[in-house]
Structures are given as C-alpha cells and as structure tokens.
GROMACS .gro file of C-alpha atoms in nm:
model
  373
    1MET     CA    1   0.061   2.138  17.159
    2THR     CA    2  -0.078   1.857  17.427
    3MET     CA    3   0.211   1.596  17.629
    4HIS     CA    4   0.094   1.285  17.727
    5PRO     CA    5   0.265   1.087  17.964
    6LYS     CA    6   0.489   0.839  18.039
    7ARG     CA    7   0.428   0.487  18.029
    8ASP     CA    8   0.569   0.392  18.384
    9VAL     CA    9   0.303   0.262  18.579
   10VAL     CA   10   0.321  -0.175  18.649
   11ILE     CA   11   0.025  -0.342  18.849
   12VAL     CA   12   0.139  -0.609  19.038
   13ILE     CA   13  -0.088  -0.919  19.123
   14ASN     CA   14  -0.012  -1.162  19.389
   15PRO     CA   15  -0.310  -1.398  19.480
   16GLY     CA   16  -0.208  -1.614  19.787
   17SER     CA   17  -0.413  -1.878  19.986
   18THR     CA   18  -0.607  -1.653  20.208
   19SER     CA   19  -0.503  -1.353  20.051
   20SER     CA   20  -0.502  -1.116  19.713
   21LYS     CA   21  -0.211  -0.879  19.709
   22ILE     CA   22  -0.133  -0.564  19.415
   23ALA     CA   23   0.080  -0.306  19.401
   24LEU     CA   24   0.164  -0.083  19.204
   25PHE     CA   25   0.501   0.022  19.060
   26LYS     CA   26   0.601   0.397  18.911
   27ALA     CA   27   0.944   0.467  18.759
   28GLY     CA   28   1.145   0.194  18.965
   29LYS     CA   29   0.908   0.268  19.329
   30MET     CA   30   0.622   0.085  19.455
   31VAL     CA   31   0.339   0.383  19.498
   32ALA     CA   32   0.092   0.171  19.653
   33GLU     CA   33   0.020  -0.164  19.805
   34ARG     CA   34  -0.260  -0.323  19.945
   35THR     CA   35  -0.345  -0.752  20.150
   36LEU     CA   36  -0.676  -0.749  20.059
   37ASN     CA   37  -0.722  -1.052  20.303
   38HIS     CA   38  -0.994  -1.320  20.246
   39SER     CA   39  -1.146  -1.501  20.488
   40LEU     CA   40  -1.191  -1.901  20.572
   41ALA     CA   41  -1.523  -1.843  20.525
   42GLU     CA   42  -1.552  -1.617  20.222
   43LEU     CA   43  -1.314  -1.891  19.998
   44SER     CA   44  -1.478  -2.192  20.159
   45GLN     CA   45  -1.801  -2.141  19.947
   46PHE     CA   46  -1.644  -2.174  19.582
   47ASP     CA   47  -1.591  -2.543  19.489
   48SER     CA   48  -1.217  -2.474  19.308
   49VAL     CA   49  -1.011  -2.194  19.362
   50ILE     CA   50  -1.024  -2.071  18.991
   51ALA     CA   51  -1.437  -1.999  19.090
   52GLN     CA   52  -1.261  -1.785  19.309
   53LYS     CA   53  -1.204  -1.473  19.025
   54ASP     CA   54  -1.451  -1.285  18.986
   55PHE     CA   55  -1.475  -1.294  19.412
   56ARG     CA   56  -1.085  -1.159  19.366
   57MET     CA   57  -1.105  -0.952  19.083
   58GLN     CA   58  -1.400  -0.734  19.217
   59ALA     CA   59  -1.182  -0.666  19.492
   60ILE     CA   60  -0.849  -0.602  19.300
   61GLN     CA   61  -1.087  -0.330  19.059
   62GLU     CA   62  -1.224  -0.153  19.397
   63PHE     CA   63  -0.840  -0.114  19.535
   64LEU     CA   64  -0.665  -0.020  19.103
   65ALA     CA   65  -1.001   0.319  19.166
   66ASP     CA   66  -0.876   0.406  19.474
   67GLN     CA   67  -0.536   0.498  19.308
   68ASP     CA   68  -0.397   0.770  19.101
   69PHE     CA   69  -0.312   0.738  18.782
   70SER     CA   70  -0.404   0.736  18.389
   71VAL     CA   71  -0.483   0.429  18.193
   72SER     CA   72  -0.260   0.592  17.926
   73GLU     CA   73   0.068   0.545  18.197
   74VAL     CA   74   0.015   0.179  18.250
   75LEU     CA   75   0.295   0.040  18.082
   76ALA     CA   76   0.222  -0.402  18.193
   77VAL     CA   77   0.109  -0.610  18.454
   78ALA     CA   78   0.273  -0.831  18.645
   79GLY     CA   79   0.065  -1.210  18.797
   80ARG     CA   80   0.266  -1.435  19.022
   81GLY     CA   81   0.263  -1.786  18.797
   82GLY     CA   82   0.082  -2.079  18.861
   83LEU     CA   83   0.104  -2.476  18.873
   84LEU     CA   84   0.209  -2.516  18.506
   85LYS     CA   85   0.431  -2.760  18.307
   86PRO     CA   86   0.775  -2.749  18.456
   87ILE     CA   87   0.947  -2.499  18.253
   88PRO     CA   88   1.363  -2.307  18.258
   89GLY     CA   89   1.278  -1.996  18.535
   90GLY     CA   90   1.210  -1.639  18.333
   91THR     CA   91   0.905  -1.379  18.279
   92TYR     CA   92   0.668  -1.518  18.044
   93ALA     CA   93   0.361  -1.405  17.836
   94VAL     CA   94   0.051  -1.506  17.983
   95ASN     CA   95  -0.074  -1.687  17.660
   96GLU     CA   96  -0.449  -1.955  17.560
   97ALA     CA   97  -0.215  -2.215  17.672
   98MET     CA   98  -0.097  -2.148  18.019
   99LEU     CA   99  -0.476  -1.987  18.082
  100ASP     CA  100  -0.596  -2.344  17.972
  101ASP     CA  101  -0.323  -2.584  18.199
  102LEU     CA  102  -0.457  -2.311  18.510
  103THR     CA  103  -0.826  -2.308  18.467
  104ALA     CA  104  -0.796  -2.682  18.440
  105ALA     CA  105  -0.596  -2.723  18.737
  106LYS     CA  106  -0.327  -3.018  18.508
  107ARG     CA  107  -0.146  -2.990  18.831
  108ASN     CA  108  -0.265  -2.931  19.105
  109GLU     CA  109  -0.507  -2.649  19.265
  110HIS     CA  110  -0.332  -2.381  19.413
  111ALA     CA  111  -0.428  -1.981  19.473
  112SER     CA  112  -0.132  -1.875  19.224
  113ASN     CA  113  -0.350  -2.026  18.940
  114LEU     CA  114  -0.490  -1.748  19.007
  115GLY     CA  115  -0.212  -1.481  18.885
  116ALA     CA  116  -0.148  -1.552  18.495
  117GLY     CA  117  -0.614  -1.529  18.452
  118LEU     CA  118  -0.596  -1.182  18.719
  119ALA     CA  119  -0.342  -0.998  18.540
  120GLN     CA  120  -0.468  -1.087  18.162
  121GLN     CA  121  -0.798  -0.955  18.284
  122VAL     CA  122  -0.626  -0.639  18.426
  123ALA     CA  123  -0.435  -0.596  18.073
  124ASP     CA  124  -0.667  -0.605  17.862
  125GLN     CA  125  -0.854  -0.340  18.081
  126TYR     CA  126  -0.597  -0.139  18.020
  127GLY     CA  127  -0.442  -0.275  17.664
  128VAL     CA  128  -0.081  -0.353  17.769
  129LYS     CA  129   0.006  -0.704  17.828
  130ALA     CA  130   0.036  -0.989  18.067
  131TYR     CA  131   0.318  -1.184  18.192
  132VAL     CA  132   0.437  -1.383  18.544
  133VAL     CA  133   0.751  -1.461  18.662
  134ASP     CA  134   0.917  -1.718  18.787
  135PRO     CA  135   0.628  -1.995  18.832
  136PRO     CA  136   0.671  -2.207  19.086
  137VAL     CA  137   0.736  -2.496  18.873
  138VAL     CA  138   1.039  -2.342  18.765
  139ASP     CA  139   1.276  -2.717  18.776
  140GLU     CA  140   1.640  -2.664  18.806
  141LEU     CA  141   1.701  -3.013  19.052
  142GLN     CA  142   1.981  -3.177  18.967
  143PRO     CA  143   1.927  -3.494  18.852
  144LEU     CA  144   2.004  -3.752  19.141
  145ALA     CA  145   1.695  -3.498  19.269
  146ARG     CA  146   1.426  -3.629  19.056
  147ILE     CA  147   1.494  -4.004  19.137
  148SER     CA  148   1.101  -4.121  19.351
  149GLY     CA  149   1.253  -4.436  19.380
  150LEU     CA  150   0.955  -4.632  19.203
  151LYS     CA  151   1.034  -4.663  18.800
  152GLY     CA  152   0.806  -4.432  18.637
  153ILE     CA  153   0.734  -4.208  18.884
  154GLU     CA  154   0.981  -3.886  18.920
  155ARG     CA  155   0.981  -3.598  19.151
  156HIS     CA  156   0.883  -3.278  19.010
  157SER     CA  157   1.011  -2.949  19.173
  158ALA     CA  158   0.740  -2.676  19.271
  159ALA     CA  159   0.859  -2.389  19.472
  160HIS     CA  160   0.844  -2.009  19.666
  161VAL     CA  161   1.031  -1.984  19.406
  162LEU     CA  162   1.038  -1.604  19.345
  163ASN     CA  163   1.045  -1.512  19.732
  164GLN     CA  164   1.315  -1.789  19.793
  165LYS     CA  165   1.548  -1.686  19.507
  166ALA     CA  166   1.475  -1.320  19.661
  167MET     CA  167   1.469  -1.345  19.976
  168ALA     CA  168   1.913  -1.532  19.920
  169ARG     CA  169   1.977  -1.238  19.726
  170GLN     CA  170   1.933  -1.028  20.007
  171VAL     CA  171   2.003  -1.193  20.246
  172LEU     CA  172   2.419  -1.269  20.065
  173ALA     CA  173   2.387  -0.933  20.009
  174THR     CA  174   2.469  -0.776  20.326
  175MET     CA  175   2.696  -1.073  20.403
  176GLY     CA  176   2.924  -1.016  20.118
  177LYS     CA  177   2.823  -1.269  19.914
  178THR     CA  178   2.656  -1.370  19.540
  179TYR     CA  179   2.377  -1.568  19.507
  180ALA     CA  180   2.549  -1.794  19.198
  181THR     CA  181   2.861  -1.850  19.395
  182SER     CA  182   2.688  -1.896  19.762
  183ARG     CA  183   2.516  -2.205  19.919
  184VAL     CA  184   2.175  -2.192  20.067
  185ILE     CA  185   1.929  -2.314  20.218
  186VAL     CA  186   1.577  -2.056  20.205
  187ALA     CA  187   1.247  -2.185  20.420
  188HIS     CA  188   0.898  -2.029  20.293
  189ILE     CA  189   0.726  -2.088  20.589
  190GLY     CA  190   0.321  -2.013  20.421
  191GLY     CA  191  -0.009  -2.139  20.428
  192GLY     CA  192   0.194  -2.357  20.230
  193LEU     CA  193   0.614  -2.524  20.248
  194SER     CA  194   0.934  -2.510  20.040
  195ILE     CA  195   1.213  -2.582  20.201
  196HIS     CA  196   1.512  -2.574  19.894
  197ALA     CA  197   1.911  -2.678  19.879
  198HIS     CA  198   2.043  -2.333  19.625
  199GLU     CA  199   2.405  -2.417  19.508
  200ASN     CA  200   2.564  -2.102  19.293
  201GLY     CA  201   2.247  -1.967  19.140
  202ARG     CA  202   1.988  -2.263  19.123
  203MET     CA  203   1.757  -2.456  19.371
  204ILE     CA  204   1.927  -2.787  19.333
  205ASP     CA  205   1.704  -3.023  19.574
  206GLY     CA  206   1.392  -2.958  19.776
  207ASN     CA  207   1.042  -3.029  19.876
  208ASN     CA  208   0.683  -3.016  19.629
  209GLY     CA  209   0.474  -2.987  19.888
  210ILE     CA  210   0.156  -2.967  19.638
  211ASP     CA  211   0.173  -3.330  19.563
  212GLY     CA  212   0.237  -3.427  19.964
  213GLU     CA  213   0.659  -3.412  19.997
  214GLY     CA  214   0.810  -3.279  20.354
  215PRO     CA  215   0.694  -3.116  20.603
  216TYR     CA  216   0.325  -3.019  20.702
  217SER     CA  217   0.195  -2.699  20.690
  218PRO     CA  218  -0.149  -2.491  20.754
  219GLU     CA  219  -0.325  -2.657  20.515
  220ARG     CA  220  -0.090  -2.923  20.305
  221ALA     CA  221  -0.059  -3.275  20.473
  222GLY     CA  222   0.354  -3.304  20.346
  223SER     CA  223   0.475  -3.644  20.318
  224LEU     CA  224   0.225  -3.964  20.425
  225PRO     CA  225   0.295  -4.310  20.497
  226LEU     CA  226   0.146  -4.433  20.168
  227VAL     CA  227  -0.003  -4.752  20.247
  228ASP     CA  228  -0.242  -4.611  20.459
  229PHE     CA  229  -0.282  -4.295  20.274
  230VAL     CA  230  -0.363  -4.565  19.931
  231ALA     CA  231  -0.599  -4.723  20.213
  232LYS     CA  232  -0.839  -4.429  20.259
  233VAL     CA  233  -0.765  -4.361  19.884
  234LEU     CA  234  -0.938  -4.669  19.763
  235ALA     CA  235  -1.193  -4.743  20.083
  236GLU     CA  236  -1.356  -4.379  20.030
  237ARG     CA  237  -1.376  -4.399  19.645
  238LEU     CA  238  -1.160  -4.067  19.644
  239THR     CA  239  -1.134  -3.954  19.296
  240LEU     CA  240  -0.784  -3.713  19.145
  241ASP     CA  241  -0.895  -3.402  19.206
  242GLN     CA  242  -0.985  -3.530  19.552
  243VAL     CA  243  -0.655  -3.644  19.629
  244LYS     CA  244  -0.511  -3.343  19.488
  245LYS     CA  245  -0.741  -3.117  19.730
  246LEU     CA  246  -0.712  -3.326  20.011
  247LEU     CA  247  -0.331  -3.316  19.964
  248ALA     CA  248  -0.301  -2.899  19.893
  249SER     CA  249  -0.555  -2.794  20.037
  250GLN     CA  250  -0.702  -2.998  20.382
  251SER     CA  251  -0.501  -3.107  20.601
  252GLY     CA  252  -0.186  -3.012  20.754
  253LEU     CA  253  -0.304  -2.814  21.054
  254ARG     CA  254  -0.664  -2.706  20.867
  255SER     CA  255  -0.704  -3.072  20.906
  256TYR     CA  256  -0.582  -3.149  21.314
  257LEU     CA  257  -0.725  -2.811  21.428
  258ASN     CA  258  -0.988  -2.631  21.175
  259ASP     CA  259  -0.744  -2.339  21.150
  260ILE     CA  260  -0.482  -2.212  20.893
  261SER     CA  261  -0.378  -1.899  21.026
  262ILE     CA  262  -0.047  -1.895  21.282
  263LYS     CA  263  -0.131  -1.597  21.402
  264ASN     CA  264  -0.472  -1.729  21.578
  265ILE     CA  265  -0.297  -2.060  21.672
  266VAL     CA  266  -0.015  -1.938  21.889
  267ALA     CA  267  -0.339  -1.759  21.998
  268ARG     CA  268  -0.507  -2.085  22.139
  269ILE     CA  269  -0.189  -2.152  22.301
  270ALA     CA  270  -0.112  -1.860  22.481
  271GLU     CA  271  -0.482  -1.955  22.655
  272GLY     CA  272  -0.335  -2.281  22.731
  273ASP     CA  273  -0.491  -2.518  22.397
  274GLU     CA  274  -0.217  -2.797  22.433
  275THR     CA  275  -0.372  -2.917  22.151
  276ALA     CA  276  -0.255  -2.580  21.881
  277LYS     CA  277   0.083  -2.653  22.058
  278PHE     CA  278   0.109  -3.046  21.993
  279TYR     CA  279   0.026  -2.945  21.665
  280LEU     CA  280   0.227  -2.650  21.635
  281ASP     CA  281   0.522  -2.792  21.745
  282GLY     CA  282   0.497  -3.096  21.497
  283MET     CA  283   0.512  -2.901  21.159
  284ILE     CA  284   0.832  -2.696  21.364
  285TYR     CA  285   0.985  -3.031  21.386
  286GLN     CA  286   0.846  -3.114  21.060
  287ILE     CA  287   1.055  -2.809  20.884
  288LYS     CA  288   1.338  -2.886  21.122
  289LYS     CA  289   1.438  -3.243  20.940
  290GLN     CA  290   1.372  -3.082  20.579
  291ILE     CA  291   1.598  -2.807  20.674
  292ALA     CA  292   1.858  -3.083  20.819
  293GLU     CA  293   1.822  -3.273  20.519
  294MET     CA  294   1.865  -2.980  20.280
  295ALA     CA  295   2.208  -2.999  20.425
  296GLY     CA  296   2.311  -3.297  20.344
  297VAL     CA  297   2.222  -3.197  20.036
  298LEU     CA  298   2.478  -2.917  20.056
  299ASN     CA  299   2.721  -3.135  20.195
  300GLY     CA  300   2.694  -2.965  20.543
  301GLN     CA  301   2.865  -2.673  20.304
  302VAL     CA  302   2.552  -2.399  20.361
  303ASP     CA  303   2.669  -2.082  20.466
  304VAL     CA  304   2.346  -1.942  20.546
  305ILE     CA  305   1.976  -1.999  20.654
  306ILE     CA  306   1.685  -1.861  20.567
  307LEU     CA  307   1.303  -1.848  20.742
  308THR     CA  308   1.103  -1.673  20.513
  309GLY     CA  309   0.730  -1.649  20.434
  310GLY     CA  310   0.407  -1.499  20.653
  311ALA     CA  311   0.417  -1.736  20.960
  312ALA     CA  312   0.884  -1.630  21.009
  313TYR     CA  313   0.691  -1.321  21.175
  314ALA     CA  314   0.516  -1.559  21.427
  315THR     CA  315   0.871  -1.581  21.685
  316ALA     CA  316   0.728  -1.924  21.835
  317VAL     CA  317   0.783  -2.115  21.488
  318THR     CA  318   1.113  -1.941  21.430
  319ALA     CA  319   1.278  -1.906  21.799
  320PRO     CA  320   1.321  -2.275  21.796
  321LEU     CA  321   1.454  -2.364  21.441
  322GLN     CA  322   1.704  -2.084  21.492
  323HIS     CA  323   1.797  -2.268  21.819
  324ASP     CA  324   1.803  -2.620  21.699
  325LEU     CA  325   1.935  -2.564  21.368
  326ALA     CA  326   2.252  -2.319  21.434
  327TRP     CA  327   2.486  -2.603  21.419
  328ILE     CA  328   2.429  -2.623  21.021
  329ALA     CA  329   2.509  -2.229  20.957
  330PRO     CA  330   2.367  -1.904  21.036
  331VAL     CA  331   1.973  -1.860  21.068
  332VAL     CA  332   1.804  -1.545  20.939
  333VAL     CA  333   1.488  -1.457  20.992
  334ARG     CA  334   1.336  -1.250  20.727
  335PRO     CA  335   0.984  -1.249  20.746
  336GLY     CA  336   0.737  -1.197  20.489
  337GLU     CA  337   0.790  -1.204  20.116
  338MET     CA  338   0.955  -0.979  19.833
  339GLU     CA  339   0.744  -1.117  19.586
  340MET     CA  340   0.596  -0.814  19.480
  341GLN     CA  341   0.896  -0.657  19.388
  342ALA     CA  342   1.060  -0.987  19.209
  343LEU     CA  343   0.738  -0.997  18.979
  344TYR     CA  344   0.761  -0.627  18.953
  345GLU     CA  345   1.195  -0.637  18.842
  346GLY     CA  346   1.181  -0.960  18.627
  347VAL     CA  347   0.892  -0.753  18.365
  348MET     CA  348   1.108  -0.490  18.387
  349ARG     CA  349   1.408  -0.715  18.257
  350VAL     CA  350   1.220  -0.800  17.930
  351LEU     CA  351   1.093  -0.448  17.861
  352ASN     CA  352   1.434  -0.328  17.891
  353HIS     CA  353   1.533  -0.604  17.674
  354GLU     CA  354   1.774  -0.745  17.926
  355GLU     CA  355   1.652  -1.077  17.837
  356PRO     CA  356   1.415  -1.233  17.628
  357VAL     CA  357   1.028  -1.304  17.732
  358ARG     CA  358   0.949  -1.677  17.743
  359VAL     CA  359   0.623  -1.801  17.573
  360TYR     CA  360   0.432  -2.092  17.738
  361GLN     CA  361   0.313  -2.409  17.531
  362SER     CA  362   0.142  -2.686  17.714
  363ASP     CA  363   0.410  -2.897  17.557
  364ALA     CA  364   0.713  -2.837  17.870
  365SER     CA  365   0.943  -2.931  17.588
  366THR     CA  366   0.939  -2.615  17.403
  367ILE     CA  367   0.972  -2.349  17.521
  368LYS     CA  368   1.048  -2.018  17.335
  369GLY     CA  369   1.279  -1.721  17.378
  370GLY     CA  370   1.168  -1.377  17.155
  371THR     CA  371   1.168  -0.989  17.212
  372GLY     CA  372   1.082  -0.817  17.524
  373ARG     CA  373   0.789  -0.644  17.305
   0.00000   0.00000   0.00000
C-alpha cells in the first residue's frame, strides 16, 4: 500500500517595504525562513507596488525550490493582508473581490497589498487555499477616536495589527498578565510607523500613517501642516494617486536624507553627518509625542509600552524613547516582528475549526463567516 505524506506544511509570505519574508511551518514549527531584501534601486524601477509582484515572486519561487517538501504535503498558504476596506479582525480567504481592491490600491499604495496576490499564486501552484490574517485595516477604534474634526470625513484605522497584537500578548505573558485584560501602548517602528493604545484586547486608538497621521517615518509623511500641504497639491496639480504615493512612500526620512534604511542613517551619524542626526532625532521626537498621546487615551493607566519593528534594533532610536517615556510605564524593546508566526497561527485556527473563516466583500458592511475549509 502506498503511504501518502500528511498535509502539514503551511507556506507564509510577508512582503514589506524593502523585503519579502517567506517561511515554511511544519507540524507547528517554523522549519525554514528567509528574508529576501530588495534595494531601493531595484524597487524604484516599478511605477506601483502591485507592479513589483513578478519581481518578488521570482525570489519566492527560488526559495521554495531550495526546500525539501512535496506538493502533497502543503496544507495552505498565508499572506500578509493589505489595505482593504475596514473589516473585523480574523482570517480571510483570498478571493477575487479582495484581489481586485488590492490591485486597484483603493485605499493606498503599500507593500502589504502584494500579500494576498502572492499567496494566491503560490496556493494555485500547490492546489490549496490562500488566506490573509488580521490585515492592517482591522478596525477596532472606539467611537470618539473616529471623529476627525470636519463633518463628512471620518478617521480610519490602519496599523501593523499582526505584530502589535502578537508582541503585546508575548510581553504581557512574561509579566503574568493577559492581553484581554490589560492596557498597552505598542509602537511598531519600521518603514512605516503605527502607534496604538490597546485596551482589553482591542486597538481603540492610534495613528493611520498611510493616510498622513502621527510621526513621520523612514518613508511616510505623518501629520503635515494642512494649509501648506493643500497649497502644494494645488500648485503642483497633483492627482489623488500622486498624493497617496507621496504621503505613503516618498516622504519622511526619504525626502530629507534620500534613504530609508535606519542602519545606513545611524552609520552616517557615526561619521559626523549632522543633517542625518537632526532628522532622525525629529522622528524620535514625534514618536515620543504620539506615545504620550496614547497614554492620554488610556487615562495614564498603562501596563507597559512596547517598542517593536525593524527600527527597534537600533539603540539610537530606542534608548532615548526608553529614557524619556519611563515616567508613563515600563518601556520594553522587542525588535523585529512576530508576523510570520501570527500568520501561521491565524490560518491554523481556521483549519482546526477554532474560528470561522471570513469572506471579504467590497462592501465592508457585509462580512460573512464560514467553515474552516
């Protein structure tokens, strides 16, 4: 009798602003992982994020070809969720409505928009289903946080949801606390910045850096003087797509220093580059302000402040924040991210029937649940 291998391999794909991360999970453990770095010069040849798909897929296929597993062992593929319509948290099956919205970049340009399409292409190759877990548009804002200050315009949530929630759970566990009963501020500091107040398991407020809120980051503008910015838009006759691209990927440290690598900028500072130091200090200053604002949202009752993301590896960024914010709560540094593990766990919760798979529709008011398979 021919023995068939067990389907227990899950492929996880996580595109970031300057990298594509891919991993294999087998029987609950990560057995292979690779970070495929993409230079600014390589990415600048593409007019949009979606146009990078084939370029990134080639590198992903090269990784998969190097791994020791068979087609019949693959159970599912998980991709990072992109900028969809505001939706509840959970695990979503990739479908045409989702891919159409991401391809059109209806909510803005971002590397995460590639996740579902890359996952679907790989899933088709192995004859399995593709999923995304807790996309950055998961919206748990409390009602007061939605008020913008101008009737007809409402604030929306966009954040590094996967990593923020995963890091909060991990750090709180070391403190003997649970995420569902704690108050936490998480600052994800990477190519983009998201800083949110978490209360009893929900992200109740925070900045939407994609749309131009909060601190500036290596490539995002953050909050801008509105009148001056509108004057620039009118004078240069920028289209809405050009405005979105400017805010989300052509501003921040890139606009000041022509670089988005914190590692490179810290090296420039070590060599005496005062301009680099000035603008990195400016970013840290604005991060500090945003964290203090979130402390106000939580009425000063904060169990812990967590600094995470790729830039948290740089002590030049984290040390001043730890020093200046210790009056609010303990400041814990957890560099990098846990997104790969979180993507895998989200898919397995669905496949193990611990929670229903969600079905994305372009009309965000009609999100449906379903069965795990």
